[in-house]
Amino acid sequence: MTIEATRQQLSPRQPRQPRGRGTFAPVGVLIAFVVFALLVLAALAPWLFTQHDPIASDPRNAFASPSAEHWLGTDQIGRDLFSRLVHGARYSISLGVFATLIGLVGGVILGVLAGYTRGIWDRAITRFLDVLLAFPDVLVALVTITVLGPGEWSLIWAVGLGRLPGAARLVRGEVLRIKQSGFVRAGVGIGLTQRQLVLRHIVPNSLGSVLVSSVLGVGVSIIFGASLSFLGLGSVPPTPEWGLMLSEARQYLSISPWTAIWPGIFITITVVSITVIGRWAQQRFIAKRSSL
């Protein structure tokens, strides 16, 4: 028996993982990255794409068809639709990102506290999360917006609170798993304090799956925020927010359908690109964890 044959026996070739549903080709992921990068650029520097004021109205030019001056036409009071869509990227993307961050930070704090301390803290936090999950997200958002008043930040907090229970449960599960690992027991053995264990080992090692899940959560937050604005619970006029634009355009569908179609397309493109990126990151993370 040769040395090479022995190596092959000791290190058998891993079976090929079949491509299942939900697997995205690299080209699709690349396209998603490019689309999302353009949307982020539009959110940060809208003047690179359009020179029209998104809130400047011209009633004499209402419901104008797409033209060289107004690429996607105008809305019911003559505002440039393309300009409003470009500027709306800032509101929708910032809503998704900040709402997800609120849920992530709150979830990490509650999840680590519950999973590491156990006992009464674990029971109290778990019951609190169960209470939040018992109510529909729309009801939680309605109460939050009623207390804080209408506006962008009220909408962000309303959506963020809806993301908190899921993030906290995920972090708690990761902390419980990591507490049983060898490196944590070794840290206890060499005399590390609880603070050192939590900040240096438990929190960093529990963030991987939570961060991957949060990427997908950005898309969910954008849809939920747009839905609340569509129902009149989020942004207020004349904010160029996509959900609010859909709400304002629904009564003019027979006159000017493009005023509703384009905001819907932008929401769809944004959420699909984020979902593709999130699913790709999730698969990479799972593959990396299974190889350890």
PDB file of C-alpha atoms in Angstrom:
ATOM      1  CA  MET A   1       0.000   0.000   0.000  1.00  0.00           C
ATOM      2  CA  THR A   2       1.453   3.334  -1.032  1.00  0.00           C
ATOM      3  CA  ILE A   3       1.578   6.460   1.076  1.00  0.00           C
ATOM      4  CA  GLU A   4      -0.792   8.186  -1.361  1.00  0.00           C
ATOM      5  CA  ALA A   5      -3.358   5.412  -1.024  1.00  0.00           C
ATOM      6  CA  THR A   6      -3.138   5.638   2.748  1.00  0.00           C
ATOM      7  CA  ARG A   7      -3.778   9.366   2.594  1.00  0.00           C
ATOM      8  CA  GLN A   8      -6.839   8.818   0.435  1.00  0.00           C
ATOM      9  CA  GLN A   9      -8.221   6.320   2.949  1.00  0.00           C
ATOM     10  CA  LEU A  10      -7.586   8.611   5.903  1.00  0.00           C
ATOM     11  CA  SER A  11      -8.959  11.673   4.094  1.00  0.00           C
ATOM     12  CA  PRO A  12     -11.876  10.490   1.990  1.00  0.00           C
ATOM     13  CA  ARG A  13     -13.167  12.857  -0.635  1.00  0.00           C
ATOM     14  CA  GLN A  14     -16.186  14.764   0.576  1.00  0.00           C
ATOM     15  CA  PRO A  15     -19.364  14.054  -1.381  1.00  0.00           C
ATOM     16  CA  ARG A  16     -20.481  16.808  -3.690  1.00  0.00           C
ATOM     17  CA  GLN A  17     -23.275  18.884  -2.306  1.00  0.00           C
ATOM     18  CA  PRO A  18     -26.134  18.980  -4.802  1.00  0.00           C
ATOM     19  CA  ARG A  19     -27.505  22.308  -5.820  1.00  0.00           C
ATOM     20  CA  GLY A  20     -30.873  22.621  -4.234  1.00  0.00           C
ATOM     21  CA  ARG A  21     -33.563  25.157  -4.347  1.00  0.00           C
ATOM     22  CA  GLY A  22     -32.489  28.486  -2.944  1.00  0.00           C
ATOM     23  CA  THR A  23     -28.932  28.129  -4.303  1.00  0.00           C
ATOM     24  CA  PHE A  24     -27.860  31.152  -6.291  1.00  0.00           C
ATOM     25  CA  ALA A  25     -25.265  31.090  -9.044  1.00  0.00           C
ATOM     26  CA  PRO A  26     -22.322  33.504  -8.635  1.00  0.00           C
ATOM     27  CA  VAL A  27     -23.637  35.563 -11.563  1.00  0.00           C
ATOM     28  CA  GLY A  28     -26.938  36.120  -9.760  1.00  0.00           C
ATOM     29  CA  VAL A  29     -25.130  37.141  -6.586  1.00  0.00           C
ATOM     30  CA  LEU A  30     -22.898  39.522  -8.544  1.00  0.00           C
ATOM     31  CA  ILE A  31     -25.922  41.132 -10.184  1.00  0.00           C
ATOM     32  CA  ALA A  32     -27.565  41.489  -6.762  1.00  0.00           C
ATOM     33  CA  PHE A  33     -24.441  43.187  -5.381  1.00  0.00           C
ATOM     34  CA  VAL A  34     -24.308  45.603  -8.330  1.00  0.00           C
ATOM     35  CA  VAL A  35     -28.012  46.468  -8.034  1.00  0.00           C
ATOM     36  CA  PHE A  36     -27.786  47.013  -4.289  1.00  0.00           C
ATOM     37  CA  ALA A  37     -24.605  49.078  -4.683  1.00  0.00           C
ATOM     38  CA  LEU A  38     -26.419  51.358  -7.145  1.00  0.00           C
ATOM     39  CA  LEU A  39     -29.323  51.709  -4.711  1.00  0.00           C
ATOM     40  CA  VAL A  40     -26.943  52.591  -1.878  1.00  0.00           C
ATOM     41  CA  LEU A  41     -25.225  55.129  -4.137  1.00  0.00           C
ATOM     42  CA  ALA A  42     -28.627  56.620  -4.957  1.00  0.00           C
ATOM     43  CA  ALA A  43     -29.372  56.839  -1.237  1.00  0.00           C
ATOM     44  CA  LEU A  44     -26.057  58.554  -0.452  1.00  0.00           C
ATOM     45  CA  ALA A  45     -25.710  60.759  -3.544  1.00  0.00           C
ATOM     46  CA  PRO A  46     -29.064  61.153  -5.330  1.00  0.00           C
ATOM     47  CA  TRP A  47     -27.802  64.201  -7.241  1.00  0.00           C
ATOM     48  CA  LEU A  48     -25.662  61.856  -9.349  1.00  0.00           C
ATOM     49  CA  PHE A  49     -28.827  60.381 -10.863  1.00  0.00           C
ATOM     50  CA  THR A  50     -31.273  63.288 -11.032  1.00  0.00           C
ATOM     51  CA  GLN A  51     -31.328  67.069 -10.700  1.00  0.00           C
ATOM     52  CA  HIS A  52     -35.068  67.426 -10.067  1.00  0.00           C
ATOM     53  CA  ASP A  53     -36.325  68.436  -6.629  1.00  0.00           C
ATOM     54  CA  PRO A  54     -38.325  65.444  -5.302  1.00  0.00           C
ATOM     55  CA  ILE A  55     -40.872  67.644  -3.517  1.00  0.00           C
ATOM     56  CA  ALA A  56     -41.175  70.505  -6.027  1.00  0.00           C
ATOM     57  CA  SER A  57     -44.672  70.402  -7.514  1.00  0.00           C
ATOM     58  CA  ASP A  58     -46.010  71.639 -10.851  1.00  0.00           C
ATOM     59  CA  PRO A  59     -49.809  71.077 -10.941  1.00  0.00           C
ATOM     60  CA  ARG A  60     -49.977  72.144 -14.591  1.00  0.00           C
ATOM     61  CA  ASN A  61     -47.738  69.175 -15.437  1.00  0.00           C
ATOM     62  CA  ALA A  62     -49.603  66.554 -13.378  1.00  0.00           C
ATOM     63  CA  PHE A  63     -49.700  62.967 -14.661  1.00  0.00           C
ATOM     64  CA  ALA A  64     -47.275  63.754 -17.468  1.00  0.00           C
ATOM     65  CA  SER A  65     -46.195  60.718 -19.466  1.00  0.00           C
ATOM     66  CA  PRO A  66     -42.548  59.594 -19.469  1.00  0.00           C
ATOM     67  CA  SER A  67     -40.429  61.973 -21.536  1.00  0.00           C
ATOM     68  CA  ALA A  68     -36.871  63.215 -21.966  1.00  0.00           C
ATOM     69  CA  GLU A  69     -37.403  65.727 -19.147  1.00  0.00           C
ATOM     70  CA  HIS A  70     -39.295  63.398 -16.827  1.00  0.00           C
ATOM     71  CA  TRP A  71     -37.984  59.891 -17.477  1.00  0.00           C
ATOM     72  CA  LEU A  72     -40.763  58.097 -15.590  1.00  0.00           C
ATOM     73  CA  GLY A  73     -43.399  60.824 -15.794  1.00  0.00           C
ATOM     74  CA  THR A  74     -44.893  62.886 -12.980  1.00  0.00           C
ATOM     75  CA  ASP A  75     -47.340  62.217 -10.166  1.00  0.00           C
ATOM     76  CA  GLN A  76     -50.690  63.768  -9.262  1.00  0.00           C
ATOM     77  CA  ILE A  77     -49.217  67.195  -8.433  1.00  0.00           C
ATOM     78  CA  GLY A  78     -46.514  67.278 -11.085  1.00  0.00           C
ATOM     79  CA  ARG A  79     -43.534  66.027  -9.066  1.00  0.00           C
ATOM     80  CA  ASP A  80     -40.853  64.160 -11.016  1.00  0.00           C
ATOM     81  CA  LEU A  81     -41.407  60.461 -10.353  1.00  0.00           C
ATOM     82  CA  PHE A  82     -37.847  59.315 -11.071  1.00  0.00           C
ATOM     83  CA  SER A  83     -36.429  61.924  -8.699  1.00  0.00           C
ATOM     84  CA  ARG A  84     -38.792  60.823  -5.934  1.00  0.00           C
ATOM     85  CA  LEU A  85     -37.868  57.173  -6.463  1.00  0.00           C
ATOM     86  CA  VAL A  86     -34.141  57.930  -6.340  1.00  0.00           C
ATOM     87  CA  HIS A  87     -34.450  60.047  -3.191  1.00  0.00           C
ATOM     88  CA  GLY A  88     -36.790  57.430  -1.728  1.00  0.00           C
ATOM     89  CA  ALA A  89     -33.928  54.921  -1.693  1.00  0.00           C
ATOM     90  CA  ARG A  90     -32.440  56.805   1.254  1.00  0.00           C
ATOM     91  CA  TYR A  91     -35.592  56.460   3.327  1.00  0.00           C
ATOM     92  CA  SER A  92     -36.273  52.814   2.527  1.00  0.00           C
ATOM     93  CA  ILE A  93     -32.701  51.535   2.844  1.00  0.00           C
ATOM     94  CA  SER A  94     -31.999  53.536   6.013  1.00  0.00           C
ATOM     95  CA  LEU A  95     -35.266  52.219   7.444  1.00  0.00           C
ATOM     96  CA  GLY A  96     -34.235  48.626   6.743  1.00  0.00           C
ATOM     97  CA  VAL A  97     -30.703  49.062   8.086  1.00  0.00           C
ATOM     98  CA  PHE A  98     -31.487  51.056  11.243  1.00  0.00           C
ATOM     99  CA  ALA A  99     -34.546  48.974  12.148  1.00  0.00           C
ATOM    100  CA  THR A 100     -32.472  45.810  11.785  1.00  0.00           C
ATOM    101  CA  LEU A 101     -29.708  47.345  13.922  1.00  0.00           C
ATOM    102  CA  ILE A 102     -32.213  48.176  16.659  1.00  0.00           C
ATOM    103  CA  GLY A 103     -33.487  44.610  16.643  1.00  0.00           C
ATOM    104  CA  LEU A 104     -29.933  43.241  16.494  1.00  0.00           C
ATOM    105  CA  VAL A 105     -28.510  45.313  19.357  1.00  0.00           C
ATOM    106  CA  GLY A 106     -31.534  44.722  21.582  1.00  0.00           C
ATOM    107  CA  GLY A 107     -31.568  41.040  20.649  1.00  0.00           C
ATOM    108  CA  VAL A 108     -27.875  40.587  21.454  1.00  0.00           C
ATOM    109  CA  ILE A 109     -28.245  42.242  24.865  1.00  0.00           C
ATOM    110  CA  LEU A 110     -31.329  40.253  25.855  1.00  0.00           C
ATOM    111  CA  GLY A 111     -30.116  37.013  24.261  1.00  0.00           C
ATOM    112  CA  VAL A 112     -26.713  37.075  25.946  1.00  0.00           C
ATOM    113  CA  LEU A 113     -28.237  38.022  29.296  1.00  0.00           C
ATOM    114  CA  ALA A 114     -30.778  35.206  29.079  1.00  0.00           C
ATOM    115  CA  GLY A 115     -28.476  32.534  27.687  1.00  0.00           C
ATOM    116  CA  TYR A 116     -25.470  33.191  29.901  1.00  0.00           C
ATOM    117  CA  THR A 117     -27.034  33.953  33.274  1.00  0.00           C
ATOM    118  CA  ARG A 118     -29.959  31.502  33.005  1.00  0.00           C
ATOM    119  CA  GLY A 119     -32.126  31.335  36.156  1.00  0.00           C
ATOM    120  CA  ILE A 120     -34.613  34.113  36.831  1.00  0.00           C
ATOM    121  CA  TRP A 121     -33.189  36.401  34.129  1.00  0.00           C
ATOM    122  CA  ASP A 122     -33.607  33.729  31.492  1.00  0.00           C
ATOM    123  CA  ARG A 123     -37.189  33.020  32.527  1.00  0.00           C
ATOM    124  CA  ALA A 124     -38.125  36.714  32.706  1.00  0.00           C
ATOM    125  CA  ILE A 125     -36.607  37.581  29.320  1.00  0.00           C
ATOM    126  CA  THR A 126     -38.097  34.501  27.671  1.00  0.00           C
ATOM    127  CA  ARG A 127     -41.572  35.409  28.950  1.00  0.00           C
ATOM    128  CA  PHE A 128     -41.108  38.994  27.764  1.00  0.00           C
ATOM    129  CA  LEU A 129     -40.174  37.775  24.285  1.00  0.00           C
ATOM    130  CA  ASP A 130     -43.154  35.416  24.285  1.00  0.00           C
ATOM    131  CA  VAL A 131     -45.441  38.353  25.073  1.00  0.00           C
ATOM    132  CA  LEU A 132     -43.994  40.385  22.185  1.00  0.00           C
ATOM    133  CA  LEU A 133     -44.387  37.445  19.822  1.00  0.00           C
ATOM    134  CA  ALA A 134     -47.982  36.941  20.941  1.00  0.00           C
ATOM    135  CA  PHE A 135     -49.003  40.278  19.426  1.00  0.00           C
ATOM    136  CA  PRO A 136     -49.041  40.892  15.663  1.00  0.00           C
ATOM    137  CA  ASP A 137     -46.209  43.087  14.393  1.00  0.00           C
ATOM    138  CA  VAL A 138     -48.727  45.574  13.019  1.00  0.00           C
ATOM    139  CA  LEU A 139     -50.259  46.022  16.482  1.00  0.00           C
ATOM    140  CA  VAL A 140     -46.839  46.553  18.082  1.00  0.00           C
ATOM    141  CA  ALA A 141     -46.007  49.073  15.350  1.00  0.00           C
ATOM    142  CA  LEU A 142     -49.337  50.854  15.802  1.00  0.00           C
ATOM    143  CA  VAL A 143     -48.761  51.257  19.546  1.00  0.00           C
ATOM    144  CA  THR A 144     -45.185  52.437  18.989  1.00  0.00           C
ATOM    145  CA  ILE A 145     -46.158  55.024  16.369  1.00  0.00           C
ATOM    146  CA  THR A 146     -49.070  56.195  18.534  1.00  0.00           C
ATOM    147  CA  VAL A 147     -46.691  56.804  21.448  1.00  0.00           C
ATOM    148  CA  LEU A 148     -43.854  58.372  19.430  1.00  0.00           C
ATOM    149  CA  GLY A 149     -45.944  60.128  16.788  1.00  0.00           C
ATOM    150  CA  PRO A 150     -45.682  59.823  12.992  1.00  0.00           C
ATOM    151  CA  GLY A 151     -42.354  60.208  11.235  1.00  0.00           C
ATOM    152  CA  GLU A 152     -39.341  58.327   9.908  1.00  0.00           C
ATOM    153  CA  TRP A 153     -37.743  57.541  13.277  1.00  0.00           C
ATOM    154  CA  SER A 154     -41.030  56.403  14.762  1.00  0.00           C
ATOM    155  CA  LEU A 155     -41.363  54.034  11.814  1.00  0.00           C
ATOM    156  CA  ILE A 156     -37.803  52.775  12.321  1.00  0.00           C
ATOM    157  CA  TRP A 157     -38.429  52.066  16.017  1.00  0.00           C
ATOM    158  CA  ALA A 158     -41.738  50.392  15.234  1.00  0.00           C
ATOM    159  CA  VAL A 159     -40.134  48.041  12.708  1.00  0.00           C
ATOM    160  CA  GLY A 160     -37.049  47.500  14.889  1.00  0.00           C
ATOM    161  CA  LEU A 161     -39.094  46.350  17.876  1.00  0.00           C
ATOM    162  CA  GLY A 162     -40.709  43.785  15.626  1.00  0.00           C
ATOM    163  CA  ARG A 163     -37.254  42.391  14.760  1.00  0.00           C
ATOM    164  CA  LEU A 164     -36.083  42.190  18.387  1.00  0.00           C
ATOM    165  CA  PRO A 165     -37.729  38.929  19.609  1.00  0.00           C
ATOM    166  CA  GLY A 166     -36.409  36.827  16.733  1.00  0.00           C
ATOM    167  CA  ALA A 167     -32.868  38.161  17.132  1.00  0.00           C
ATOM    168  CA  ALA A 168     -32.936  37.642  20.908  1.00  0.00           C
ATOM    169  CA  ARG A 169     -34.082  34.023  20.581  1.00  0.00           C
ATOM    170  CA  LEU A 170     -31.400  33.294  18.002  1.00  0.00           C
ATOM    171  CA  VAL A 171     -28.654  34.840  20.153  1.00  0.00           C
ATOM    172  CA  ARG A 172     -29.861  32.956  23.237  1.00  0.00           C
ATOM    173  CA  GLY A 173     -29.644  29.653  21.377  1.00  0.00           C
ATOM    174  CA  GLU A 174     -26.138  30.444  20.134  1.00  0.00           C
ATOM    175  CA  VAL A 175     -24.984  31.450  23.628  1.00  0.00           C
ATOM    176  CA  LEU A 176     -26.324  28.213  25.127  1.00  0.00           C
ATOM    177  CA  ARG A 177     -24.422  26.250  22.475  1.00  0.00           C
ATOM    178  CA  ILE A 178     -21.172  28.177  22.893  1.00  0.00           C
ATOM    179  CA  LYS A 179     -21.257  27.901  26.699  1.00  0.00           C
ATOM    180  CA  GLN A 180     -20.767  24.147  26.331  1.00  0.00           C
ATOM    181  CA  SER A 181     -17.755  24.478  24.034  1.00  0.00           C
ATOM    182  CA  GLY A 182     -14.247  23.561  25.070  1.00  0.00           C
ATOM    183  CA  PHE A 183     -12.676  26.997  24.714  1.00  0.00           C
ATOM    184  CA  VAL A 184     -15.190  28.521  27.153  1.00  0.00           C
ATOM    185  CA  ARG A 185     -14.461  25.815  29.728  1.00  0.00           C
ATOM    186  CA  ALA A 186     -10.754  26.399  29.134  1.00  0.00           C
ATOM    187  CA  GLY A 187     -11.268  30.114  29.729  1.00  0.00           C
ATOM    188  CA  VAL A 188     -12.965  29.367  33.032  1.00  0.00           C
ATOM    189  CA  GLY A 189     -10.079  27.067  33.916  1.00  0.00           C
ATOM    190  CA  ILE A 190      -7.423  29.739  33.387  1.00  0.00           C
ATOM    191  CA  GLY A 191      -9.344  32.223  35.510  1.00  0.00           C
ATOM    192  CA  LEU A 192     -11.033  34.551  33.021  1.00  0.00           C
ATOM    193  CA  THR A 193     -13.750  36.704  34.536  1.00  0.00           C
ATOM    194  CA  GLN A 194     -17.346  36.431  33.366  1.00  0.00           C
ATOM    195  CA  ARG A 195     -17.039  39.793  31.633  1.00  0.00           C
ATOM    196  CA  GLN A 196     -13.960  38.629  29.732  1.00  0.00           C
ATOM    197  CA  LEU A 197     -15.674  35.387  28.730  1.00  0.00           C
ATOM    198  CA  VAL A 198     -18.755  37.204  27.465  1.00  0.00           C
ATOM    199  CA  LEU A 199     -17.037  40.060  25.617  1.00  0.00           C
ATOM    200  CA  ARG A 200     -14.041  38.177  24.212  1.00  0.00           C
ATOM    201  CA  HIS A 201     -15.474  34.770  23.430  1.00  0.00           C
ATOM    202  CA  ILE A 202     -19.231  34.310  23.747  1.00  0.00           C
ATOM    203  CA  VAL A 203     -20.509  37.465  22.015  1.00  0.00           C
ATOM    204  CA  PRO A 204     -18.060  37.382  19.049  1.00  0.00           C
ATOM    205  CA  ASN A 205     -18.696  33.685  18.414  1.00  0.00           C
ATOM    206  CA  SER A 206     -22.474  34.052  18.650  1.00  0.00           C
ATOM    207  CA  LEU A 207     -22.713  36.932  16.172  1.00  0.00           C
ATOM    208  CA  GLY A 208     -22.011  34.962  12.994  1.00  0.00           C
ATOM    209  CA  SER A 209     -25.416  33.408  12.415  1.00  0.00           C
ATOM    210  CA  VAL A 210     -27.157  36.489  13.820  1.00  0.00           C
ATOM    211  CA  LEU A 211     -25.426  38.839  11.375  1.00  0.00           C
ATOM    212  CA  VAL A 212     -26.233  36.565   8.441  1.00  0.00           C
ATOM    213  CA  SER A 213     -29.859  36.438   9.534  1.00  0.00           C
ATOM    214  CA  SER A 214     -29.856  40.221   9.901  1.00  0.00           C
ATOM    215  CA  VAL A 215     -28.941  40.677   6.233  1.00  0.00           C
ATOM    216  CA  LEU A 216     -32.170  38.910   5.310  1.00  0.00           C
ATOM    217  CA  GLY A 217     -33.909  40.961   7.994  1.00  0.00           C
ATOM    218  CA  VAL A 218     -33.087  44.200   6.172  1.00  0.00           C
ATOM    219  CA  GLY A 219     -35.313  43.162   3.274  1.00  0.00           C
ATOM    220  CA  VAL A 220     -38.109  42.125   5.619  1.00  0.00           C
ATOM    221  CA  SER A 221     -37.859  45.475   7.419  1.00  0.00           C
ATOM    222  CA  ILE A 222     -38.095  47.391   4.130  1.00  0.00           C
ATOM    223  CA  ILE A 223     -41.266  45.527   3.159  1.00  0.00           C
ATOM    224  CA  PHE A 224     -42.806  45.986   6.605  1.00  0.00           C
ATOM    225  CA  GLY A 225     -41.931  49.691   6.688  1.00  0.00           C
ATOM    226  CA  ALA A 226     -43.368  50.235   3.207  1.00  0.00           C
ATOM    227  CA  SER A 227     -46.530  48.397   4.270  1.00  0.00           C
ATOM    228  CA  LEU A 228     -46.955  50.633   7.313  1.00  0.00           C
ATOM    229  CA  SER A 229     -46.464  53.752   5.182  1.00  0.00           C
ATOM    230  CA  PHE A 230     -48.969  52.395   2.673  1.00  0.00           C
ATOM    231  CA  LEU A 231     -51.485  52.056   5.520  1.00  0.00           C
ATOM    232  CA  GLY A 232     -50.803  55.624   6.652  1.00  0.00           C
ATOM    233  CA  LEU A 233     -48.860  54.610   9.779  1.00  0.00           C
ATOM    234  CA  GLY A 234     -45.374  55.598   8.670  1.00  0.00           C
ATOM    235  CA  SER A 235     -43.880  58.446   6.681  1.00  0.00           C
ATOM    236  CA  VAL A 236     -45.911  61.596   6.148  1.00  0.00           C
ATOM    237  CA  PRO A 237     -46.292  63.649   2.924  1.00  0.00           C
ATOM    238  CA  PRO A 238     -44.403  64.981   1.052  1.00  0.00           C
ATOM    239  CA  THR A 239     -41.685  62.479   2.019  1.00  0.00           C
ATOM    240  CA  PRO A 240     -40.568  60.548  -1.095  1.00  0.00           C
ATOM    241  CA  GLU A 241     -40.872  57.151   0.577  1.00  0.00           C
ATOM    242  CA  TRP A 242     -41.796  54.210  -1.641  1.00  0.00           C
ATOM    243  CA  GLY A 243     -44.613  52.857   0.517  1.00  0.00           C
ATOM    244  CA  LEU A 244     -46.141  56.322   0.854  1.00  0.00           C
ATOM    245  CA  MET A 245     -45.841  56.832  -2.909  1.00  0.00           C
ATOM    246  CA  LEU A 246     -47.793  53.609  -3.440  1.00  0.00           C
ATOM    247  CA  SER A 247     -50.457  54.790  -1.017  1.00  0.00           C
ATOM    248  CA  GLU A 248     -50.839  58.149  -2.773  1.00  0.00           C
ATOM    249  CA  ALA A 249     -50.950  56.556  -6.236  1.00  0.00           C
ATOM    250  CA  ARG A 250     -53.566  53.871  -5.596  1.00  0.00           C
ATOM    251  CA  GLN A 251     -56.493  56.238  -6.214  1.00  0.00           C
ATOM    252  CA  TYR A 252     -55.064  57.237  -9.611  1.00  0.00           C
ATOM    253  CA  LEU A 253     -54.466  53.756 -11.027  1.00  0.00           C
ATOM    254  CA  SER A 254     -56.948  54.235 -13.862  1.00  0.00           C
ATOM    255  CA  ILE A 255     -55.436  57.608 -14.832  1.00  0.00           C
ATOM    256  CA  SER A 256     -51.723  57.070 -14.257  1.00  0.00           C
ATOM    257  CA  PRO A 257     -50.816  53.454 -13.432  1.00  0.00           C
ATOM    258  CA  TRP A 258     -47.060  54.090 -13.652  1.00  0.00           C
ATOM    259  CA  THR A 259     -47.180  56.215 -10.485  1.00  0.00           C
ATOM    260  CA  ALA A 260     -47.942  52.998  -8.568  1.00  0.00           C
ATOM    261  CA  ILE A 261     -46.047  50.514 -10.727  1.00  0.00           C
ATOM    262  CA  TRP A 262     -42.614  52.100 -10.373  1.00  0.00           C
ATOM    263  CA  PRO A 263     -42.521  52.301  -6.539  1.00  0.00           C
ATOM    264  CA  GLY A 264     -43.578  48.651  -6.451  1.00  0.00           C
ATOM    265  CA  ILE A 265     -40.793  47.730  -8.873  1.00  0.00           C
ATOM    266  CA  PHE A 266     -38.181  49.578  -6.805  1.00  0.00           C
ATOM    267  CA  ILE A 267     -39.336  47.860  -3.593  1.00  0.00           C
ATOM    268  CA  THR A 268     -39.233  44.471  -5.319  1.00  0.00           C
ATOM    269  CA  ILE A 269     -35.780  44.990  -6.840  1.00  0.00           C
ATOM    270  CA  THR A 270     -34.351  46.175  -3.525  1.00  0.00           C
ATOM    271  CA  VAL A 271     -35.770  43.322  -1.465  1.00  0.00           C
ATOM    272  CA  VAL A 272     -34.865  40.650  -4.039  1.00  0.00           C
ATOM    273  CA  SER A 273     -31.254  41.856  -4.262  1.00  0.00           C
ATOM    274  CA  ILE A 274     -30.917  41.878  -0.463  1.00  0.00           C
ATOM    275  CA  THR A 275     -32.495  38.420  -0.237  1.00  0.00           C
ATOM    276  CA  VAL A 276     -30.114  36.968  -2.837  1.00  0.00           C
ATOM    277  CA  ILE A 277     -27.121  38.437  -0.992  1.00  0.00           C
ATOM    278  CA  GLY A 278     -28.447  37.221   2.362  1.00  0.00           C
ATOM    279  CA  ARG A 279     -29.127  33.687   1.129  1.00  0.00           C
ATOM    280  CA  TRP A 280     -25.665  33.512  -0.418  1.00  0.00           C
ATOM    281  CA  ALA A 281     -24.056  34.687   2.838  1.00  0.00           C
ATOM    282  CA  GLN A 282     -26.167  32.192   4.787  1.00  0.00           C
ATOM    283  CA  GLN A 283     -25.029  29.288   2.601  1.00  0.00           C
ATOM    284  CA  ARG A 284     -21.390  30.349   2.908  1.00  0.00           C
ATOM    285  CA  PHE A 285     -21.725  30.550   6.682  1.00  0.00           C
ATOM    286  CA  ILE A 286     -23.384  27.117   6.951  1.00  0.00           C
ATOM    287  CA  ALA A 287     -20.729  25.553   4.713  1.00  0.00           C
ATOM    288  CA  LYS A 288     -17.943  27.118   6.760  1.00  0.00           C
ATOM    289  CA  ARG A 289     -19.461  25.969  10.056  1.00  0.00           C
ATOM    290  CA  SER A 290     -19.996  22.390   8.812  1.00  0.00           C
ATOM    291  CA  SER A 291     -16.366  22.188   7.679  1.00  0.00           C
ATOM    292  CA  LEU A 292     -15.053  23.000  11.149  1.00  0.00           C
TER     293      LEU A 292
END
